[in-house]
Short mmCIF file of C-alpha atoms and ligand atoms in Angstrom, two decimals:
data_model
loop_
_atom_site.label_atom_id
_atom_site.label_comp_id
_atom_site.label_asym_id
_atom_site.label_seq_id
_atom_site.Cartn_x
_atom_site.Cartn_y
_atom_site.Cartn_z
CA MET A 1 50.24 -22.39 27.94
CA GLU A 2 46.82 -22.02 26.39
CA LYS A 3 45.78 -18.44 25.78
CA ILE A 4 42.79 -16.97 27.61
CA ASP A 5 39.65 -16.14 25.60
CA ILE A 6 39.52 -12.41 26.44
CA LEU A 7 36.04 -11.80 24.98
CA SER A 8 34.50 -14.21 27.49
CA LEU A 9 35.85 -12.24 30.47
CA SER A 10 33.88 -9.70 32.48
CA LEU A 11 35.62 -6.40 33.25
CA ASP A 12 36.39 -7.61 36.79
CA GLU A 13 37.79 -10.92 35.61
CA LEU A 14 39.99 -9.13 33.09
CA GLY A 15 41.25 -6.78 35.81
CA ASP A 16 42.06 -9.70 38.12
CA ILE A 17 44.01 -11.55 35.44
CA LEU A 18 45.99 -8.44 34.55
CA ALA A 19 46.86 -7.92 38.23
CA GLU A 20 47.83 -11.58 38.56
CA LYS A 21 50.19 -11.20 35.63
CA GLY A 22 51.81 -8.16 37.21
CA GLU A 23 50.11 -5.58 35.00
CA LYS A 24 48.09 -2.57 36.08
CA LYS A 25 44.50 -3.44 36.86
CA PHE A 26 43.08 -0.13 35.62
CA ARG A 27 44.14 -1.04 32.09
CA ALA A 28 41.27 -3.52 32.04
CA LYS A 29 38.66 -0.84 31.40
CA GLN A 30 40.63 0.60 28.50
CA ILE A 31 41.02 -2.83 26.87
CA PHE A 32 37.41 -3.77 27.60
CA GLN A 33 36.23 -0.66 25.78
CA TRP A 34 38.44 -1.33 22.77
CA LEU A 35 36.78 -4.72 22.49
CA HIS A 36 33.18 -4.08 23.44
CA VAL A 37 32.62 -0.44 22.47
CA LYS A 38 35.04 0.25 19.61
CA ARG A 39 34.96 -3.37 18.45
CA ILE A 40 38.66 -3.54 17.73
CA PHE A 41 39.69 -7.18 17.61
CA ASP A 42 43.43 -6.76 17.10
CA PHE A 43 45.69 -5.78 20.02
CA ASP A 44 47.97 -3.89 17.62
CA GLU A 45 45.18 -1.45 16.85
CA MET A 46 44.69 -0.49 20.51
CA THR A 47 46.72 2.64 20.01
CA ASP A 48 46.63 4.15 23.50
CA ILE A 49 48.23 1.02 24.96
CA SER A 50 52.02 0.80 24.98
CA VAL A 51 53.69 -1.49 22.47
CA GLN A 52 55.19 -3.42 25.35
CA LEU A 53 51.83 -4.09 26.98
CA ARG A 54 50.30 -5.04 23.63
CA LEU A 55 52.99 -7.70 23.27
CA ARG A 56 52.17 -9.01 26.75
CA LEU A 57 48.46 -9.06 25.95
CA LYS A 58 49.12 -11.13 22.84
CA GLU A 59 51.06 -13.64 24.93
CA ILE A 60 48.29 -14.00 27.50
CA PHE A 61 45.05 -13.62 25.54
CA CYS A 62 43.39 -14.58 22.28
CA ILE A 63 40.56 -12.74 20.53
CA ASN A 64 38.35 -15.42 19.00
CA ARG A 65 36.52 -14.19 15.93
CA LEU A 66 33.80 -15.97 13.97
CA PHE A 67 33.89 -16.39 10.20
CA VAL A 68 30.97 -16.08 7.81
CA GLN A 69 30.76 -19.51 6.18
CA LYS A 70 27.53 -18.77 4.40
CA LYS A 71 25.08 -15.89 4.27
CA LEU A 72 21.53 -15.96 2.93
CA GLU A 73 19.55 -12.80 2.35
CA SER A 74 15.79 -12.87 2.08
CA ALA A 75 14.38 -11.18 -0.99
CA ILE A 76 11.08 -10.71 0.83
CA ASP A 77 11.85 -8.96 4.10
CA ASN A 78 15.60 -8.23 4.51
CA THR A 79 16.12 -11.07 6.96
CA VAL A 80 19.73 -12.26 6.81
CA LYS A 81 20.80 -15.67 7.98
CA TYR A 82 24.44 -16.34 8.82
CA LEU A 83 26.18 -19.65 9.15
CA TYR A 84 29.21 -18.88 11.32
CA ARG A 85 32.31 -21.03 11.60
CA LEU A 86 33.68 -21.16 15.13
CA PRO A 87 37.42 -21.23 15.92
CA ASP A 88 37.29 -25.05 16.25
CA GLY A 89 35.54 -25.55 12.89
CA ASN A 90 32.01 -26.14 14.20
CA PHE A 91 29.09 -24.15 12.83
CA VAL A 92 26.26 -22.13 14.36
CA GLU A 93 23.45 -20.04 12.91
CA THR A 94 22.48 -16.45 13.57
CA VAL A 95 19.53 -14.57 12.09
CA LEU A 96 19.30 -10.80 11.69
CA MET A 97 15.74 -9.49 11.38
CA GLU A 98 14.50 -6.06 10.42
CA TYR A 99 11.42 -4.58 12.09
CA ASN A 100 10.04 -1.11 11.72
CA TYR A 101 11.54 -0.13 15.09
CA GLY A 102 15.02 -1.51 14.38
CA HIS A 103 16.99 -4.72 14.11
CA SER A 104 16.69 -7.80 16.22
CA ILE A 105 19.05 -10.76 16.26
CA CYS A 106 18.49 -14.42 17.03
CA VAL A 107 21.58 -16.15 18.45
CA SER A 108 22.56 -19.77 19.06
CA THR A 109 23.77 -20.95 22.47
CA GLN A 110 25.06 -24.45 21.66
CA VAL A 111 26.44 -26.41 18.72
CA GLY A 112 23.40 -28.61 18.28
CA CYS A 113 20.97 -29.50 21.03
CA LYS A 114 20.32 -32.44 23.37
CA MET A 115 16.65 -31.78 23.93
CA GLY A 116 15.31 -33.78 20.98
CA CYS A 117 12.10 -31.86 20.25
CA ARG A 118 10.47 -33.79 17.41
CA PHE A 119 9.63 -30.79 15.22
CA CYS A 120 13.02 -29.07 15.50
CA ALA A 121 15.82 -29.26 12.92
CA SER A 122 18.48 -28.57 15.57
CA ALA A 123 17.73 -31.87 17.26
CA ILE A 124 18.21 -33.79 14.03
CA ALA A 125 21.79 -32.59 13.47
CA GLY A 126 22.86 -33.80 16.94
CA TYR A 127 24.65 -32.17 19.87
CA ILE A 128 28.35 -31.34 19.95
CA ARG A 129 29.06 -28.77 22.68
CA SER A 130 27.97 -25.62 24.45
CA LEU A 131 29.14 -22.20 23.26
CA GLU A 132 31.50 -20.00 25.25
CA PRO A 133 30.18 -16.56 26.30
CA SER A 134 32.38 -14.97 23.62
CA GLU A 135 30.95 -17.24 20.93
CA ILE A 136 27.41 -16.13 21.73
CA LEU A 137 28.44 -12.47 21.95
CA MET A 138 30.51 -12.51 18.76
CA GLN A 139 27.49 -13.65 16.75
CA ILE A 140 26.15 -10.19 17.53
CA TYR A 141 29.38 -8.20 17.08
CA GLU A 142 30.31 -9.94 13.81
CA THR A 143 26.79 -9.56 12.42
CA GLU A 144 26.68 -5.87 13.36
CA LYS A 145 30.03 -5.37 11.64
CA ASP A 146 29.02 -7.29 8.54
CA ALA A 147 25.59 -5.70 8.16
CA GLY A 148 26.60 -2.21 9.31
CA VAL A 149 23.78 -1.99 11.87
CA ARG A 150 23.32 -1.91 15.64
CA VAL A 151 20.77 -4.36 16.96
CA SER A 152 18.22 -3.14 19.47
CA GLY A 153 16.91 -6.55 20.51
CA VAL A 154 18.37 -9.99 21.10
CA VAL A 155 16.53 -13.31 21.26
CA LEU A 156 18.14 -16.52 22.49
CA MET A 157 16.11 -18.68 20.16
CA GLY A 158 18.70 -20.08 17.78
CA ILE A 159 20.31 -23.51 17.99
CA GLY A 160 20.60 -24.96 21.48
CA GLU A 161 18.91 -24.83 24.85
CA PRO A 162 20.13 -21.72 26.71
CA LEU A 163 19.34 -23.13 30.16
CA ASP A 164 21.42 -26.23 29.34
CA ASN A 165 24.39 -23.83 29.00
CA TYR A 166 23.37 -21.79 32.01
CA ASP A 167 26.66 -20.36 33.32
CA ASN A 168 27.95 -19.26 29.91
CA VAL A 169 24.60 -17.74 28.99
CA ILE A 170 24.55 -15.74 32.23
CA SER A 171 28.12 -14.52 31.56
CA PHE A 172 27.08 -13.59 28.04
CA LEU A 173 24.12 -11.58 29.36
CA GLY A 174 26.51 -9.77 31.71
CA LEU A 175 28.78 -8.83 28.82
CA LEU A 176 25.89 -7.83 26.57
CA SER A 177 24.49 -5.40 29.14
CA ASP A 178 27.71 -4.14 30.76
CA LYS A 179 27.54 -0.35 31.13
CA ASN A 180 31.25 -0.09 30.34
CA GLY A 181 30.83 -2.21 27.26
CA ASN A 182 28.00 -3.03 24.87
CA ASN A 183 25.39 -1.59 27.25
CA LEU A 184 22.20 -3.17 25.88
CA SER A 185 19.39 -3.26 28.42
CA LEU A 186 18.21 -6.80 29.18
CA ARG A 187 14.68 -5.46 28.78
CA HIS A 188 15.38 -5.94 25.09
CA VAL A 189 16.39 -9.57 25.45
CA SER A 190 14.25 -12.73 25.32
CA LEU A 191 15.48 -16.09 26.49
CA SER A 192 13.60 -19.10 25.17
CA THR A 193 13.61 -22.43 26.97
CA CYS A 194 11.99 -25.80 26.42
CA GLY A 195 11.43 -25.86 30.19
CA ILE A 196 14.39 -26.90 32.34
CA VAL A 197 12.55 -26.30 35.59
CA PRO A 198 15.38 -26.02 38.17
CA LYS A 199 17.16 -23.48 35.99
CA ILE A 200 14.01 -21.35 35.75
CA TYR A 201 14.11 -21.09 39.56
CA GLU A 202 17.81 -20.15 39.44
CA LEU A 203 17.18 -17.55 36.77
CA ALA A 204 14.31 -16.03 38.78
CA GLU A 205 16.74 -15.30 41.63
CA LEU A 206 18.85 -13.09 39.35
CA LYS A 207 15.94 -10.76 38.47
CA LEU A 208 17.57 -9.84 35.19
CA GLY A 209 14.67 -7.99 33.55
CA LEU A 210 14.74 -10.12 30.42
CA THR A 211 11.66 -11.80 28.97
CA LEU A 212 11.39 -15.50 29.64
CA SER A 213 9.84 -17.39 26.73
CA VAL A 214 8.69 -20.91 27.41
CA SER A 215 8.19 -23.35 24.53
CA LEU A 216 4.99 -25.04 25.59
CA HIS A 217 3.51 -26.44 22.36
CA SER A 218 0.91 -28.56 24.18
CA ALA A 219 -1.10 -28.38 27.38
CA ASP A 220 -1.44 -32.16 27.52
CA ASN A 221 1.30 -34.14 29.27
CA ASP A 222 1.19 -37.23 27.04
CA ARG A 223 1.20 -35.20 23.88
CA ARG A 224 3.92 -32.85 25.12
CA SER A 225 6.12 -35.78 26.17
CA GLU A 226 5.71 -37.21 22.69
CA ILE A 227 6.90 -34.07 20.90
CA MET A 228 9.20 -32.69 23.64
CA PRO A 229 11.11 -35.39 25.55
CA VAL A 230 12.09 -32.84 28.25
CA ASN A 231 8.48 -33.11 29.46
CA ARG A 232 9.22 -36.64 30.72
CA THR A 233 11.60 -35.08 33.25
CA TYR A 234 9.82 -31.78 33.95
CA ASN A 235 6.11 -32.13 33.27
CA ILE A 236 3.61 -29.38 32.56
CA ASP A 237 2.52 -28.94 36.19
CA SER A 238 6.08 -28.45 37.42
CA LEU A 239 6.81 -26.13 34.50
CA ILE A 240 3.77 -23.92 35.14
CA GLU A 241 4.61 -23.82 38.85
CA ALA A 242 8.13 -22.62 37.96
CA CYS A 243 6.68 -19.97 35.63
CA ARG A 244 4.35 -18.72 38.35
CA HIS A 245 7.34 -18.46 40.67
CA TYR A 246 9.33 -16.63 38.00
CA ILE A 247 6.53 -14.12 37.47
CA SER A 248 6.05 -13.41 41.16
CA LYS A 249 9.79 -13.13 41.82
CA THR A 250 10.61 -10.87 38.86
CA GLY A 251 7.33 -9.06 38.24
CA ARG A 252 7.77 -9.91 34.55
CA ARG A 253 5.19 -11.45 32.27
CA VAL A 254 6.13 -14.78 30.72
CA THR A 255 5.64 -15.61 27.04
CA PHE A 256 4.44 -19.07 26.04
CA GLU A 257 5.45 -20.22 22.57
CA TYR A 258 3.02 -22.54 20.85
CA ALA A 259 3.74 -23.95 17.38
CA VAL A 260 0.36 -24.83 15.93
CA ILE A 261 0.61 -28.27 14.32
CA ASP A 262 -2.16 -30.04 12.41
CA ASN A 263 -3.46 -33.17 14.12
CA VAL A 264 -1.15 -32.64 17.08
CA ASN A 265 -2.15 -29.63 19.18
CA SER A 266 -4.66 -27.47 17.30
CA SER A 267 -8.11 -28.88 18.06
CA ASP A 268 -10.90 -27.22 20.06
CA GLU A 269 -10.03 -29.49 22.92
CA ASP A 270 -6.39 -28.35 22.77
CA ALA A 271 -7.53 -24.72 22.95
CA ASP A 272 -9.71 -25.57 25.96
CA ARG A 273 -6.87 -27.27 27.74
CA LEU A 274 -4.43 -24.43 27.05
CA ALA A 275 -6.92 -21.79 28.18
CA ARG A 276 -7.56 -23.72 31.41
CA LEU A 277 -3.84 -24.13 32.06
CA LEU A 278 -2.99 -20.47 31.60
CA ARG A 279 -6.04 -18.84 33.15
CA GLY A 280 -5.01 -16.21 35.72
CA ILE A 281 -1.33 -16.31 34.81
CA ASN A 282 0.34 -13.03 33.80
CA CYS A 283 1.41 -14.26 30.41
CA HIS A 284 1.25 -13.85 26.71
CA VAL A 285 0.79 -16.58 24.10
CA ASN A 286 2.77 -16.46 20.89
CA LEU A 287 1.46 -18.77 18.19
CA ILE A 288 3.93 -19.94 15.57
CA PRO A 289 3.15 -21.63 12.26
CA VAL A 290 5.37 -24.69 12.30
CA ASN A 291 8.38 -24.43 10.00
CA LYS A 292 8.71 -27.28 7.61
CA VAL A 293 11.59 -29.60 8.48
CA LYS A 294 12.28 -31.99 5.66
CA GLU A 295 12.75 -35.07 7.88
CA ARG A 296 9.35 -34.57 9.54
CA ASN A 297 5.81 -34.41 8.39
CA TYR A 298 4.53 -31.69 10.70
CA ARG A 299 2.56 -28.87 9.14
CA THR A 300 0.22 -26.01 9.90
CA ALA A 301 -2.81 -25.54 7.69
CA ARG A 302 -2.92 -22.09 6.14
CA ALA A 303 -5.84 -20.96 8.28
CA GLY A 304 -4.79 -23.02 11.29
CA VAL A 305 -2.94 -20.43 13.35
CA ALA A 306 -5.51 -17.66 13.00
CA GLU A 307 -8.30 -20.11 13.76
CA PHE A 308 -6.51 -21.36 16.88
CA ALA A 309 -5.93 -17.75 18.01
CA LYS A 310 -9.67 -17.15 17.68
CA ARG A 311 -10.46 -20.25 19.68
CA LEU A 312 -8.17 -19.04 22.46
CA GLY A 313 -9.64 -15.55 22.28
CA ARG A 314 -13.13 -16.94 22.82
CA ARG A 315 -11.76 -18.61 25.95
CA GLY A 316 -10.31 -15.36 27.29
CA ILE A 317 -6.65 -15.92 26.34
CA ASN A 318 -4.93 -13.31 24.19
CA ALA A 319 -2.59 -14.68 21.63
CA THR A 320 -0.52 -13.10 18.90
CA VAL A 321 0.62 -14.82 15.77
CA ARG A 322 4.33 -14.60 15.12
CA ARG A 323 5.23 -13.02 11.81
CA THR A 324 7.10 -15.40 9.59
CA LEU A 325 10.36 -13.81 8.48
CA GLY A 326 12.86 -15.11 5.97
CA SER A 327 10.61 -17.89 4.74
CA ASP A 328 12.53 -18.01 1.46
CA ILE A 329 15.89 -18.62 3.18
CA GLU A 330 15.00 -21.38 5.61
CA ALA A 331 15.39 -19.04 8.59
CA ALA A 332 14.08 -21.71 10.96
CA CYS A 333 16.78 -22.66 13.41
CA GLY A 334 19.07 -25.57 12.76
CA GLN A 335 18.44 -26.08 9.08
CA LEU A 336 21.62 -24.56 7.67
CA ARG A 337 23.87 -26.22 10.19
CA ARG A 338 22.18 -29.54 9.57
CA ASP A 339 22.80 -29.17 5.84
CA ALA A 340 26.45 -28.22 6.44
CA ALA A 341 26.83 -31.21 8.74
CA GLU A 342 25.30 -33.53 6.17
CA HIS A 343 27.60 -32.12 3.55
CA ASN A 344 30.68 -32.77 5.69
CA GLY A 345 29.33 -36.01 7.06
CA ASN A 346 30.48 -35.24 10.60
CA GLY A 347 27.93 -33.28 12.56
CA GLY A 348 29.28 -29.87 11.71
CA ALA A 349 33.02 -29.84 12.40
CA GLU A 350 35.22 -29.32 9.39
CA ASN A 351 37.38 -32.32 10.03
N1 SAH B 1 15.82 -24.46 23.07
C1 SAH B 1 15.06 -23.27 23.20
C2 SAH B 1 15.37 -22.19 22.17
C3 SAH B 1 15.56 -22.61 20.73
S1 SAH B 1 14.16 -22.96 19.75
C4 SAH B 1 13.56 -23.59 23.23
O1 SAH B 1 13.21 -24.75 23.08
O2 SAH B 1 12.77 -22.70 23.47
C5 SAH B 1 13.24 -21.49 19.56
C6 SAH B 1 11.76 -21.74 19.34
O3 SAH B 1 11.50 -22.32 18.04
C7 SAH B 1 11.16 -22.70 20.34
O4 SAH B 1 9.90 -22.23 20.76
C8 SAH B 1 11.02 -23.97 19.54
O5 SAH B 1 10.09 -24.85 20.11
C9 SAH B 1 10.61 -23.41 18.19
N2 SAH B 1 10.77 -24.32 17.05
C10 SAH B 1 11.72 -25.26 16.84
N3 SAH B 1 11.51 -25.90 15.67
C11 SAH B 1 10.43 -25.34 15.13
C12 SAH B 1 9.69 -25.57 13.91
N4 SAH B 1 10.06 -26.50 13.04
N5 SAH B 1 8.61 -24.80 13.69
C13 SAH B 1 8.23 -23.84 14.57
N6 SAH B 1 8.86 -23.59 15.71
C14 SAH B 1 9.95 -24.33 16.00
#
């Protein structure tokens, strides 16, 4: 019988399985805290649990750890990028960033991505599978262990489309914020999506308190469809409608991500269009200089982002420019995994 991935289970689910197997349900909390508070990933080290029960636990459950395959540390700003090997030999990337208020971590939600955004390295390496809740969570636990820090913020902006792995991402968020476990408020979490409209409506119903970030990148349908194929299914009007719904349902401001790309989306006319689209919406615009991806020719002129921010400002839209971190270690998502995949010639799995 295949063992159950214990780190993907909520406290209730763990209790139910223990009861099903004839064990005492109240043990669940004790085990849950060993895993999620004390971060002990070996049943033999759970010393207040009887030897007999520990043996049973080992028969029923597995504790899936991640392994550091590669680690790059920025000499400029202490950003650390991890390439993690998953139990099945696939790879994902995680980035630890240092700010003056603490550490923030960027996690992946899938091995690769189906969305095919033209400017994104994750799309180039291809899609393999979605991550389990434990595989998203363990990127945080393993990084905290390795770096000796506690993160105070989490962004779901690594490889993958979180809303294309909806159920596992929601389970992950439950584990991340569980009061009996890791206990991180979802106020400190951002979820970034390319705009899977029906899932934005579903997410709104949950009123989780996290920040929804929407990768917009163009306010023109033809242009957006060109660079983001998802726009052919869910166009800008339907996306903005979903965002308005999300804002009114949750009372939370939405962030729009906009990578400023020369000759694609950074003209005066583009600024006009964006300002018109977002006028009156409780939102924030985050401008990103596009990260160079070697297979593509997209670039941002040095002065391009600041200039575009000014153009938006003159049109009454406040925009901030995202700080570039880890520029010396290719911290942009998808680049390490793509290189590992190229090296192995098989899309990321070891064999
Ligand atoms: N799939 C999700 C989250 C992962 S990407 C999404 O699309 O939002 C995280 C952010 O990085 C997105 O805003 C994405 O559009 C952006 N991004 C991807 N490749 C980039 C690049 N080469 N330069 C700048 N931003 C990029």
